Structure formats: C-alpha cells, structure tokens
Short mmCIF file of C-alpha atoms and ligand atoms in Angstrom, two decimals:
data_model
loop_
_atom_site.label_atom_id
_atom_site.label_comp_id
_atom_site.label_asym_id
_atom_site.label_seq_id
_atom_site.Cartn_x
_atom_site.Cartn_y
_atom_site.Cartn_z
CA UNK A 217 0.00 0.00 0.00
CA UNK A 218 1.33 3.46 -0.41
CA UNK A 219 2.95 5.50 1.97
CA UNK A 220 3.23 8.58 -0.25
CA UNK A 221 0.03 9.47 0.97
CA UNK A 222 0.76 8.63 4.69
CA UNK A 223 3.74 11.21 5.89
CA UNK A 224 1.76 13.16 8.36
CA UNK A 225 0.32 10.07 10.09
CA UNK A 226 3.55 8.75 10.43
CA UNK A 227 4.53 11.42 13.00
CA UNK A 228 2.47 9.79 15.61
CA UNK A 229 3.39 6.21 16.53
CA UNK A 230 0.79 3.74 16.10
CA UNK A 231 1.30 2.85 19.97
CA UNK A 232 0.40 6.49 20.63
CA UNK A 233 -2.22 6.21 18.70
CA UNK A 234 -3.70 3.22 20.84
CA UNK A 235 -2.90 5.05 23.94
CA UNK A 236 -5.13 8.22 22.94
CA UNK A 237 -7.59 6.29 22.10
CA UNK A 238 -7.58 4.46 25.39
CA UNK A 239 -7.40 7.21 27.18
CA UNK A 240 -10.63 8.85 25.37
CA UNK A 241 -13.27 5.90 25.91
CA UNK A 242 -11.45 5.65 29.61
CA UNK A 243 -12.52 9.34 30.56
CA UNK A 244 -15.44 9.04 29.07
CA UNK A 245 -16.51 5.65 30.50
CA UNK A 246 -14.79 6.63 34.11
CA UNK A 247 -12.75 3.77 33.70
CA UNK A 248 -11.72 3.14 37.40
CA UNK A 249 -7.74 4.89 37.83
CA UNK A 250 -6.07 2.07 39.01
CA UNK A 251 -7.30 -0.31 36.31
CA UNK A 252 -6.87 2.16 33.93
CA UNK A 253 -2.86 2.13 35.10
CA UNK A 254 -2.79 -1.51 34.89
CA UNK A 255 -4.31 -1.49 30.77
CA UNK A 256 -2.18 0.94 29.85
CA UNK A 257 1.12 -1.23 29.95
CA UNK A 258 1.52 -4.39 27.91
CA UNK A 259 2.87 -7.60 30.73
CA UNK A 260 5.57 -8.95 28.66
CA UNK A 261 7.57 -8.08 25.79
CA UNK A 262 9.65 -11.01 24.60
CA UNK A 263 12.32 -10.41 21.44
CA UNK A 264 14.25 -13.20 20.13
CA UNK A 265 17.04 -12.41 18.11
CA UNK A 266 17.69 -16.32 16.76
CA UNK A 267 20.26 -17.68 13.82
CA UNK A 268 18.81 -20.02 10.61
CA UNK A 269 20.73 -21.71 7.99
CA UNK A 270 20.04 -20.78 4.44
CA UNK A 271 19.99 -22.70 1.03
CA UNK A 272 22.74 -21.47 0.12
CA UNK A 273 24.47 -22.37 3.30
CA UNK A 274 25.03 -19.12 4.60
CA UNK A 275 23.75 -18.09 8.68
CA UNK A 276 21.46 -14.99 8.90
CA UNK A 277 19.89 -13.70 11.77
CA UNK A 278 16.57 -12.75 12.65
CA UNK A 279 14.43 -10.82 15.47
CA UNK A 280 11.14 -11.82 16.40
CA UNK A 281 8.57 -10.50 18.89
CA UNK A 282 5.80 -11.73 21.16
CA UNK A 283 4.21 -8.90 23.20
CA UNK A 284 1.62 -9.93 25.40
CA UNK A 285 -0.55 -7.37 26.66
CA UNK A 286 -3.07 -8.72 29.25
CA UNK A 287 -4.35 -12.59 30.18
CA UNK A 288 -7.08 -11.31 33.25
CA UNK A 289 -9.77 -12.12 31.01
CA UNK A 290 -7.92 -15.57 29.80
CA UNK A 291 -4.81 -16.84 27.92
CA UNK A 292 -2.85 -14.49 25.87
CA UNK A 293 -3.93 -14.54 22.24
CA UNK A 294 -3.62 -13.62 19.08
CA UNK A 295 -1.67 -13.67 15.50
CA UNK A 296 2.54 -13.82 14.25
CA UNK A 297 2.83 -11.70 11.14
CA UNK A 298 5.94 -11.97 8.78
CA UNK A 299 6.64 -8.59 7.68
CA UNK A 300 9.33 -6.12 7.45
CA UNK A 301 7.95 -3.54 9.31
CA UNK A 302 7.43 -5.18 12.58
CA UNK A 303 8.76 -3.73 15.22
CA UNK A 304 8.06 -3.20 18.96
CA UNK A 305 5.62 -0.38 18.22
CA UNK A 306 3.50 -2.18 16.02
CA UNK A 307 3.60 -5.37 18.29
CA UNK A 308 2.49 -3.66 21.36
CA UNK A 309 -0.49 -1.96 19.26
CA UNK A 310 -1.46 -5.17 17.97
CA UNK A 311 -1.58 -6.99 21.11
CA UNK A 312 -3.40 -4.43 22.78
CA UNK A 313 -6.49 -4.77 20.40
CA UNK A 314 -6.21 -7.96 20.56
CA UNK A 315 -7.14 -8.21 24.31
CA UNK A 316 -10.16 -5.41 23.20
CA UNK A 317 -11.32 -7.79 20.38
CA UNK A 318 -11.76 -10.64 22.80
CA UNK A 319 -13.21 -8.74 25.80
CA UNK A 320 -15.99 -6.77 22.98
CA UNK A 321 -17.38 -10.19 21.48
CA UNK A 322 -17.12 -12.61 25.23
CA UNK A 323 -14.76 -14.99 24.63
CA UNK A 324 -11.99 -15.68 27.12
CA UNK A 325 -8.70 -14.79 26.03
CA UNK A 326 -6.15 -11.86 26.44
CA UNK A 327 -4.77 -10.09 24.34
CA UNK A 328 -0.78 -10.88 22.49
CA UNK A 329 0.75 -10.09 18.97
CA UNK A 330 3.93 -11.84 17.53
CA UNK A 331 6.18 -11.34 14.18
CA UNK A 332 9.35 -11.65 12.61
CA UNK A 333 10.68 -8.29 10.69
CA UNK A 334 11.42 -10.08 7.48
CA UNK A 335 9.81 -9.63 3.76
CA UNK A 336 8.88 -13.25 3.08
CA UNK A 337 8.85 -12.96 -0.71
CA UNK A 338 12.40 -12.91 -0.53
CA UNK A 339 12.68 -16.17 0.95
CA UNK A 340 12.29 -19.82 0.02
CA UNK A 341 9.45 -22.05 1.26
CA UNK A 342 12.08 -24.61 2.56
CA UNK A 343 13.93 -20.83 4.62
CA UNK A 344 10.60 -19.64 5.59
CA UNK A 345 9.81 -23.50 7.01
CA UNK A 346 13.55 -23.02 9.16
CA UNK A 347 12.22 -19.23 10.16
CA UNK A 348 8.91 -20.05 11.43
CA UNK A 349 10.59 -23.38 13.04
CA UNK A 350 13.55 -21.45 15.08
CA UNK A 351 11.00 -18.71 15.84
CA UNK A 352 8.35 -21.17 17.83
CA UNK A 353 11.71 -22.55 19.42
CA UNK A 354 13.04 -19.20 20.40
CA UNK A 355 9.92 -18.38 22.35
CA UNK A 356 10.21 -21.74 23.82
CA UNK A 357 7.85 -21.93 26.79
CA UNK A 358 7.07 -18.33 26.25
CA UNK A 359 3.80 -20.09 24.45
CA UNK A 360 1.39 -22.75 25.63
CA UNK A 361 -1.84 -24.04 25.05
CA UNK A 362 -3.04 -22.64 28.22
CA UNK A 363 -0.54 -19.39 27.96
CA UNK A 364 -0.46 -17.82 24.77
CA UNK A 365 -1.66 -19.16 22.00
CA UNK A 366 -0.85 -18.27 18.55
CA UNK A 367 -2.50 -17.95 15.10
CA UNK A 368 -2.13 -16.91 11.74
CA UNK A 369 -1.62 -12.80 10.66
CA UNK A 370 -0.50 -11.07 7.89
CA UNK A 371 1.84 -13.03 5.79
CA UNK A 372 1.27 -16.21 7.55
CA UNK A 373 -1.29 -19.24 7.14
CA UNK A 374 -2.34 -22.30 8.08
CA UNK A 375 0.84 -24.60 6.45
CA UNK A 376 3.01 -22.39 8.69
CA UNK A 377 0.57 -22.77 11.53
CA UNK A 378 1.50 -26.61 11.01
CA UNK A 379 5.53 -25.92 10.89
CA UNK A 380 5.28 -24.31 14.01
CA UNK A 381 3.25 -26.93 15.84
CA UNK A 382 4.97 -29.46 14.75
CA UNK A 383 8.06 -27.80 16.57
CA UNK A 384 6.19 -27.70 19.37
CA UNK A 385 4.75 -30.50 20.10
CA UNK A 386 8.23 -31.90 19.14
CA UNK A 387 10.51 -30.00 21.76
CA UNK A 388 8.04 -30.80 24.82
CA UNK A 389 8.35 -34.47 26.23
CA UNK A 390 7.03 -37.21 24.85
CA UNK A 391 3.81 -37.92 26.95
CA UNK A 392 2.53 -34.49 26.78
CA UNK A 393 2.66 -34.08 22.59
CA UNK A 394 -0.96 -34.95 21.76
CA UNK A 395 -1.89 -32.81 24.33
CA UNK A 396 -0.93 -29.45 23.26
CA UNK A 397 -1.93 -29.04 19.84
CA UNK A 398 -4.38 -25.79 20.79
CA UNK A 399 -1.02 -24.27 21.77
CA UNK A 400 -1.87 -22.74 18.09
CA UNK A 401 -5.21 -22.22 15.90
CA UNK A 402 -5.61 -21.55 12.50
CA UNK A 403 -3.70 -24.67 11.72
CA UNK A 404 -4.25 -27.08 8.49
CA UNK A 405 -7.59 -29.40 9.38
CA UNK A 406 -6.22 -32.60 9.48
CA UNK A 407 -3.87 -31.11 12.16
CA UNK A 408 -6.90 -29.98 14.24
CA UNK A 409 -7.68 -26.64 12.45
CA UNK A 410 -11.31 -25.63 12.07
CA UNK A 411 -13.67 -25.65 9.43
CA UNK A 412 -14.11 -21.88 8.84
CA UNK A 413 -11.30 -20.75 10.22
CA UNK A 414 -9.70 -19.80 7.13
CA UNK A 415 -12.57 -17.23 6.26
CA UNK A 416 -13.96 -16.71 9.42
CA UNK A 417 -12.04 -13.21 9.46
CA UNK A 418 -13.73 -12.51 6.41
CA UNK A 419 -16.89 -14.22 6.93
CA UNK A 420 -16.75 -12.15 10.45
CA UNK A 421 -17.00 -8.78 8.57
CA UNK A 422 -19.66 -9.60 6.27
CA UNK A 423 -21.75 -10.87 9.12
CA UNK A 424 -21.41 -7.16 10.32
CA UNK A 425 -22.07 -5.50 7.22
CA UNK A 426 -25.52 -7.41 6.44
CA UNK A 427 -26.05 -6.07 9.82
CA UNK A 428 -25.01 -2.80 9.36
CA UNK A 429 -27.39 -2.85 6.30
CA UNK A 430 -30.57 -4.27 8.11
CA UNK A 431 -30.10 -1.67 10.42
CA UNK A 432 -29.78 1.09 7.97
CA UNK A 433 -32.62 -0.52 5.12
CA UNK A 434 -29.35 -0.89 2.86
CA UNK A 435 -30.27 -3.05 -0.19
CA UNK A 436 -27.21 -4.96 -0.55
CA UNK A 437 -27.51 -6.31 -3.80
CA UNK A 438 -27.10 -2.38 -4.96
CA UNK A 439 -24.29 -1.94 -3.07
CA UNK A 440 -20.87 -0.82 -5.17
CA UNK A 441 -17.47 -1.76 -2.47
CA UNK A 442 -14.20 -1.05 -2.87
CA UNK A 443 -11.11 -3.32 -1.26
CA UNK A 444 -7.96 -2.39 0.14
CA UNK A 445 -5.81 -5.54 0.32
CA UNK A 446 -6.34 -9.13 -0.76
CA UNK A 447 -4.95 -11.53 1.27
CA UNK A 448 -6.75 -14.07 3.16
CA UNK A 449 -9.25 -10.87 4.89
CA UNK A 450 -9.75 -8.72 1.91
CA UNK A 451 -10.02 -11.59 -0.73
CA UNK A 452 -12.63 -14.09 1.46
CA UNK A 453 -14.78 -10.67 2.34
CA UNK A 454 -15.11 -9.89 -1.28
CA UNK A 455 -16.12 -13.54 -2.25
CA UNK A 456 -18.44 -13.50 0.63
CA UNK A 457 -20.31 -10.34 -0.47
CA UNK A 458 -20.56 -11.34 -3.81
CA UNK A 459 -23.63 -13.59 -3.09
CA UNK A 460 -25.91 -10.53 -2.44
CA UNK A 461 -25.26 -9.38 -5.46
CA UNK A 462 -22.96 -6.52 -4.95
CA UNK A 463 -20.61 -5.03 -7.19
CA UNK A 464 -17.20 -5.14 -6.72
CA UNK A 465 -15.50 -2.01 -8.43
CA UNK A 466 -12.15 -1.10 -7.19
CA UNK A 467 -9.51 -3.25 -5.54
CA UNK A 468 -5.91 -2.07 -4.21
CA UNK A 469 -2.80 -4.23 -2.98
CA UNK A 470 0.85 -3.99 -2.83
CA UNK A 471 1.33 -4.49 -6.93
CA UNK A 472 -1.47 -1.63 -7.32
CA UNK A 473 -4.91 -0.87 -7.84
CA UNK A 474 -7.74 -1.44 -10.22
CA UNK A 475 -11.05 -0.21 -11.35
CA UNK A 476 -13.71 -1.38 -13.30
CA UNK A 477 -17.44 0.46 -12.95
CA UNK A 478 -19.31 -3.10 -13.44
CA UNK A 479 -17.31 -4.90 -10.82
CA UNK A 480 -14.73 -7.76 -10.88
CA UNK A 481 -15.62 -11.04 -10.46
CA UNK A 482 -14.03 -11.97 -7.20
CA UNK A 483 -13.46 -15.73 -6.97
CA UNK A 484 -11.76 -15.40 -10.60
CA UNK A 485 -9.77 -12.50 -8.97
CA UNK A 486 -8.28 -14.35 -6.03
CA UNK A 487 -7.72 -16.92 -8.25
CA UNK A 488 -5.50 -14.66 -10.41
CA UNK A 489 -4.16 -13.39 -6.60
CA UNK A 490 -2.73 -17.25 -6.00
CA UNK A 491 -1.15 -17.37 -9.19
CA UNK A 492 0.61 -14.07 -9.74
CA UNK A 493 0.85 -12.44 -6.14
CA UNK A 494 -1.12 -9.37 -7.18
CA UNK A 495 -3.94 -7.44 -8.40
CA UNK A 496 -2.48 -5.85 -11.49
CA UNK A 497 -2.78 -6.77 -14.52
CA UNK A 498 -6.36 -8.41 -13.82
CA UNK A 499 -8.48 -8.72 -16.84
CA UNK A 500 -11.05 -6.06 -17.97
CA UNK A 501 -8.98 -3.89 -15.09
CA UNK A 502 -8.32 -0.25 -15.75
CA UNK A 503 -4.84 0.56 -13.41
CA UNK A 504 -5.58 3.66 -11.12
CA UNK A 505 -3.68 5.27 -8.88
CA UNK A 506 -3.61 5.15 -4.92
CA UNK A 507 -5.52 8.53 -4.53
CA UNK A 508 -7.90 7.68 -7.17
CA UNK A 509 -8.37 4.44 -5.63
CA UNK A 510 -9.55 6.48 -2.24
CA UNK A 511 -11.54 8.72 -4.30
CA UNK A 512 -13.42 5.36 -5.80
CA UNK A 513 -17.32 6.10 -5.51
CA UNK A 514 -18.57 3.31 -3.81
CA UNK A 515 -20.73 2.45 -1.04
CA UNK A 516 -18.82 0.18 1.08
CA UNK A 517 -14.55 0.12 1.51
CA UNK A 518 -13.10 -2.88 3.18
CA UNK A 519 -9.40 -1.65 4.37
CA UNK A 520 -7.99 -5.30 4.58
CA UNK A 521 -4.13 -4.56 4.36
CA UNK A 522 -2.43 -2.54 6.61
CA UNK A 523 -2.07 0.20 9.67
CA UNK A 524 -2.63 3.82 9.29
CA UNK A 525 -4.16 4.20 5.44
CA UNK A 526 -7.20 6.64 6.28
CA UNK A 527 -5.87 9.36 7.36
CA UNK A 528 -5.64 13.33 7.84
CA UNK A 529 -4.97 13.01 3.99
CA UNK A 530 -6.89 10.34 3.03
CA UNK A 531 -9.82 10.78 4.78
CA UNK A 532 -11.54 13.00 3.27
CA UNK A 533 -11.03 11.43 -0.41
CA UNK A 534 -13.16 8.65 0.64
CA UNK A 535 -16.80 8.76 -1.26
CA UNK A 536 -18.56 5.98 0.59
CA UNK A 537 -21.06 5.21 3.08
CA UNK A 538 -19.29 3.08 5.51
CA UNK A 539 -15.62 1.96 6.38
CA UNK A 540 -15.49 -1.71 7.29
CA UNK A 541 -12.10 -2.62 9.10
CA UNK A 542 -10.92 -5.83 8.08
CA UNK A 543 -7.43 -5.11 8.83
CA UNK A 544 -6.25 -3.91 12.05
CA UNK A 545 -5.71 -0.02 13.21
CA UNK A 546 -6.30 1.36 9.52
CA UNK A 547 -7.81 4.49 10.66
CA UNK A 548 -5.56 6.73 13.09
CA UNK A 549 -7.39 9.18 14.85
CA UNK A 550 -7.04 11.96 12.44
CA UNK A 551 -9.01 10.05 10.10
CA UNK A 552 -11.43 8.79 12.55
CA UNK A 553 -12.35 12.54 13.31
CA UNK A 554 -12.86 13.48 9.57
CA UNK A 555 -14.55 10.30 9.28
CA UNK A 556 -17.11 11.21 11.87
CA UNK A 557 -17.32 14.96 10.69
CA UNK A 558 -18.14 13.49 7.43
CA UNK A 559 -21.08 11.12 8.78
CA UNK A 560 -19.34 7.88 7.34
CA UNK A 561 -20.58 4.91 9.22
CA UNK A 562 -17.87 2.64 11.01
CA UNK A 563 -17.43 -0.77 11.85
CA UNK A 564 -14.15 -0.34 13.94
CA UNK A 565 -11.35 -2.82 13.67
CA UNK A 566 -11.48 -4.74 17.11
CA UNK A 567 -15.09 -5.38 16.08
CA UNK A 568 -15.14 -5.75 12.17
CA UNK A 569 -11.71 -8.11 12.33
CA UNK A 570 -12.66 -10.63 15.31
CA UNK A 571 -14.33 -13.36 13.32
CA UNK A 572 -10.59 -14.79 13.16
CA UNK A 573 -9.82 -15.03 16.56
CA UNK A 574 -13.47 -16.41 17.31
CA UNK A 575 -12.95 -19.19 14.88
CA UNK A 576 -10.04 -19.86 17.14
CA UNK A 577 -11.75 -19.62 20.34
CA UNK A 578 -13.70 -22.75 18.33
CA UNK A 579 -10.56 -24.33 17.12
CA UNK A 580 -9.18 -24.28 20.35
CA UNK A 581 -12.28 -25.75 22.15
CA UNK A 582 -12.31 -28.43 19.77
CA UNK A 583 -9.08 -29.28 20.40
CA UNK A 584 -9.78 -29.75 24.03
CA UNK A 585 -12.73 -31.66 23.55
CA UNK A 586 -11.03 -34.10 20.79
CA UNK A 587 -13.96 -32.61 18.68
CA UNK A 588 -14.65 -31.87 14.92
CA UNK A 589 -17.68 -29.13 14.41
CA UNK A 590 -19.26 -28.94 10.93
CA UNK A 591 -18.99 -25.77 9.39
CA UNK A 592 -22.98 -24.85 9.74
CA UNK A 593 -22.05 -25.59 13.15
CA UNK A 594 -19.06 -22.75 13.45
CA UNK A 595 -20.69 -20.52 10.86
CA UNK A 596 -23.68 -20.17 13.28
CA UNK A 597 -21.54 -19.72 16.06
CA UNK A 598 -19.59 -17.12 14.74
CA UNK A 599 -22.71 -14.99 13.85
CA UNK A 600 -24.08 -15.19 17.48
CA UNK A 601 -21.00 -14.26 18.73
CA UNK A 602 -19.85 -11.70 16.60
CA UNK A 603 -23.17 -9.98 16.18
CA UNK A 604 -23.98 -9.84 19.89
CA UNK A 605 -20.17 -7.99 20.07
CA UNK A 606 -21.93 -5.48 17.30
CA UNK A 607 -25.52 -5.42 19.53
CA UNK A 608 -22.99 -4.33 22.43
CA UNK A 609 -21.32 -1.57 20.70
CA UNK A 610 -24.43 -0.01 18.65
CA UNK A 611 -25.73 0.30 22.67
CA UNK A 612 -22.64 1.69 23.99
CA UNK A 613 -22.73 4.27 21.23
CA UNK A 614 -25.84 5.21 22.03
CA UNK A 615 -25.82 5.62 25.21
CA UNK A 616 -22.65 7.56 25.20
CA UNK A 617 -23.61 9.59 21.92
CA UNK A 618 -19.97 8.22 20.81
CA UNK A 619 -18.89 6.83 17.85
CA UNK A 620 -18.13 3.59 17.07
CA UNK A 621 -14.87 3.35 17.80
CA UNK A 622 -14.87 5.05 21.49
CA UNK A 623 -17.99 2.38 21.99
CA UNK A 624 -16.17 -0.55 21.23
CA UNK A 625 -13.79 0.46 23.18
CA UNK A 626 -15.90 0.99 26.30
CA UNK A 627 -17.32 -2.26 26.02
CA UNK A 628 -13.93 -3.82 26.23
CA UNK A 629 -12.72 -1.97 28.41
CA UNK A 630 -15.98 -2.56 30.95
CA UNK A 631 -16.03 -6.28 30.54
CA UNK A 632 -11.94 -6.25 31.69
CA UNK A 633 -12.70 -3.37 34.27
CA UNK A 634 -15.08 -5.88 35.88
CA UNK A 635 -13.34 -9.08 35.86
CA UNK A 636 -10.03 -7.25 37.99
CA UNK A 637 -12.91 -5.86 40.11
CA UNK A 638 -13.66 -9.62 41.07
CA UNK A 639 -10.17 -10.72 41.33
CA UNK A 640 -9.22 -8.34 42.94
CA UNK A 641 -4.72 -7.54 42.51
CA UNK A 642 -2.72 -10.09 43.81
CA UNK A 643 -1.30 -9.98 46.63
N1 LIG B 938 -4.49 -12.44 13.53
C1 LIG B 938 -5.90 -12.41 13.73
C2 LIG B 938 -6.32 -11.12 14.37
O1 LIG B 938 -5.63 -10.12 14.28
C3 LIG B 938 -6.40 -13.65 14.46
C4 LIG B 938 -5.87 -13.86 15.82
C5 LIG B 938 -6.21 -15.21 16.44
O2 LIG B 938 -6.95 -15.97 15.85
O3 LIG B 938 -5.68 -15.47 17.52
O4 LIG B 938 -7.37 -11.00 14.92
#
C-alpha cells in the first residue's frame, strides 16, 4: 500500500495512537484509575534475536517478537505476522487490540501479537519453514496451550501454523505431545484446524455488514465496495459479499490498484491473486492510482491490508457510506475525526476483524474436547457471537452519543474493568 500518501500520520506512533484512544473511551466511561494504570502497559515483551541456515548455506539472523498485553480475562492470544515492518511499536499496538477484540465479542482470552521483521517474498518455502521453526523454538515456553496461543496474521497461514506446531509439540516431552496441539489455531484441518477458520475473518466482517445494512434498510444487492488488500481478509470478504449481489469495483494491494465500474468477479480475482501475487494486470482492469483508488465512488470500503491508510490526507477522499475494518488499526485518529465529521458509518477494527480469533476460540475448544464441528455448526456460532459484540457496541454508542470506535472500546474496556474488580490484585 502506499505510503506517499501517509507522511503526516507517520509522526504519531501507532502505539500512541492506541494510547489516545484508550485514554478517550477511559474518561469518558470513568474507567476506574487504578485499572486504567494496569491497561495501559503491555505484561511482557519477549524479542528473540535467533540464527537459521540458508539454502545457500550461509547463517542470517533474525528478530522476532511476542508482546503480550493482558491474560485477566484468559490466555494471551492472538496472531505472528511476517513482515518487514514489525517492530516493537507495532507489536504492542497489535496486542493491545487484541485483548479489546476478545473482551468486545465474550470470549476468554487476552490479548498478544507476535512477528518476525522479514519480507517473506524474498525467501524460500524450505527458509521460511527453518524461520517459522527457530522462531516457535526461540519463544520456547514463552507459548502454551493454556498461555499464549498463537494464530495466523498477515503473511502467515495455516501450512506455517502446522511448521510451528509441529516444533512444538516436538521439543516438549514425549507424553505431553498430543496434548498441546491448541497451543496454536488456524492450523491445516487434518492437524486440528477448524472448518471456517480460514474465512472466518472474512466471513466475520460480512456478518457485520448485512447487519449494518438491516439496520440502515441498505439493499445490498445495490451496493458498489471497494477493497484495500487481498490476502486471506480482503479476498474471502469480497467472495463472501458477492452472493448478495454486490458489485465489486475497485480493488488495491501492494502491486497496485484497479477499477472497473461493473465490478470484478471476485473468486476469478483471487484466483488470479494465487497465481501471480497481485492485483495488477487483472483482466477487464483499468490501473488507477492510490488517490484515485480512495476517491473510488462506492458504497462500502473494506481496508484489509495494513495500519494507518485513512488518514488526515486520506480521509476526506473517501466517497462511501461506511468503512469496514478488516485489517487492524487502519484508521488513526485523524481520520477517525474526519470520518465522523463526514457522517461515514464505522465498523471499527477490534469489532469488524474478530471473526478470526473467534474461529479460534472454536478451534481451540475443539481441540480440548477431541472434537470436529461442521462448518454450519461454526458458521452459526460465529454470527451469534460476533453480532452480539456489534448489539454491544451499537448500545454503547448510544448511550454515550460516541462513535463507534470510542464504543467498542468501552465495552472492552468494561467487561476487563469488571473481571479485575472480582479478582481483585494479587497480593
Ligand atoms: N491475527 C488475527 C487477528 O488479528 C487472528 C488472531 C487469532 O486468531 O488469535 O485478529
């Protein structure tokens, strides 16, 4: 995605831009000062810097992260993302919505975030198999199925989901292997994955948005929406709206973006994804550019890629109705403002994105129950789930005249506040 367009919202780190928001729902809500204190810090930050032999036999050197932010409300959860921008910043952001996401839609797990700063395209399959192998190893007992438990994020799927159990399940002793395989979710099926885990993201925001529409007598199947971002998020959301009927006209990723006025087709675009890593060059596609992309009229836009893209310059250039966050932290608070002032509807992030780390809540109970749900089963599930999280924050925003955002974050942030209130702090 481009940055050119990005410059001022880099000033402010994306940490910073958690903490603000924090701090905003937590005046607002009256969040209690000594819990408050407590949420503000992430527990542990663990960085591995770890060695792996490459095919040409040379050594390299990598650093990896695990930042886990808070386990009151349950084990530490949440994704490892290959990228090159990972960093500490990022990690700690990321972990901290990942204990909101939980707390907003009831299931019980804390909040964590893991990487490794590389750029995985410029790796082989057999390298990236050694990376994601030493990584798991480097955090050692840092994980568990009853600690932290991992799951797939940006760059990374279910086959390495699988590399990195295996390594696992292999390092601990012999009589406690079968018993740890929900130390990760989001893994391959016949490894104890879920059905529905790989769309659930996906399927998780298109839940929301036939919600959204009910609730605003939207006729879907005249809806126009725009993509930002085609990976497993961007790419399953697309597919999944395409059964109402809408029209898919512009798309964006990393190799550019595309328009076409009477939509793409997207199963026959992801299919053109897998095979040539990228949007452009899609048939019938007209290239545009990023800001023209932004300026796409279009009722819905699914950011699906990465942090920060609607911004104080990019914010206003959007001609839609409502922002659906597939991806995590796309909108920094600039752009949430001019998104308000503008009366664009929003589905925020740790809302719109948690149909992923439900579907692992289900994995993970499966796994502990030596049991295989049918997809009906976890599709169901999922909507109940994710659409009493969206019952919740519609409330909240009402009955704090807030937006979306702020109300999500109240919701989370009540649901934790409680559960220290009944533990009480140790000693
Ligand atoms: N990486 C996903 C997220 O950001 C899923 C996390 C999980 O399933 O633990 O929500």
């Amino acid at each position: 995605m481009s940055k050119t367009l990005s410059k001022n919202a880099e000033e402010i780190s994306l940490y910073e831009n958690v903490k603000k928001q924090f701090d905003t729902a937590a005046k607002i809500m009256s969040l209690d000062k000594d819990i408050s204190k407590i949420l503000e810090k992430t527990t542990n930050e663990i960085v591995v810097n770890f060695p792996v032999k490459m095919d040409d036999g040379r050594t390299e050197m990598f650093t990896g992260y695990r930042v886990q932010h808070n386990n009151a409300a349950g084990p530490y959860k949440g994704g490892l993302r290959f990228h090159h921008d990972v960093d500490i910043d990022e990690m700690r952001s990321l972990a901290t919505w990942m204990t909101w996401k939980s707390a907003i839609v009831g299931i019980p797990f804390g909040g964590a975030k893991g990487g490794v700063e590389i750029d995985p395209s410029k790796y082989s399959k057999r390298e990236i198999e050694k990376i994601s192998r030493r990584f798991i190893f480097a955090l050692g007992a840092n994980i568990g199925p009853e600690y932290d438990i991992p799951a797939p994020d940006v760059n990374t799927n279910a086959q390495i989901m699988g590399w990195m159990v295996d390594t696992y399940v292999s390092t601990t002793s012999p009589n406690n292997r079968q018993h740890c395989f929900h130390v990760i979710t989001g893994k391959p099926i016949d490894l104890g994955g879920s059905l529905g885990r790989d769309k659930a993201t996906g399927q998780g925001v298109v839940f929301l948005i036939e919600q959204w529409a009910k609730d605003t007598n939207f006729d879907l199947s005249k809806a126009s929406y725009m993509v930002q971002g085609f990976g497993n998020v961007g790419s399953w959301a697309a597919k999944l709206l395409k059964k109402h009927g809408s029209n898919l006209v512009a798309v964006e990723d990393m190799t550019g973006a595309i328009f076409n006025a009477n939509g793409f087709d997207a199963d026959e675009l992801s299919e053109y994804v897998q095979k040539t890593g990228g949007v452009k060059g899609f048939e019938n596609s007209e290239p545009i550019s990023h800001e023209d992309f932004l300026r796409t009229r279009a009722d819905i836009f699914i950011p699906a890629a990465l942090e920060k893209q609607i911004n104080e310059e990019t914010a206003h250039l959007l001609n839609v109705k409502l922002v659906a966050e597939g991806a995590n932290g796309p909108t920094d608070l600039a752009g949430d403002k001019i998104l308000e002032e503008r009366g664009i509807h929003l589905i925020p992030d740790i809302l719109c994105n948690a149909g992923g780390v439900i579907v692992s809540y289900f994995e993970w109970l499966q796994n502990k129950r030596s049991e295989a749900w049918e997809l009906e089963q976890v599709d169901e599930k999922l909507s109940k789930k994710i659409l009493h999280g969206y019952k919740k924050v519609q409330k909240m925003a009402e009955k704090h005249k807030c937006n979306w955002r702020i109300a999500a974050y109240i919701v989370a942030l009540s649901r934790i506040e409680t559960i220290y209130k009944d533990r009480g702090i140790f000693p």
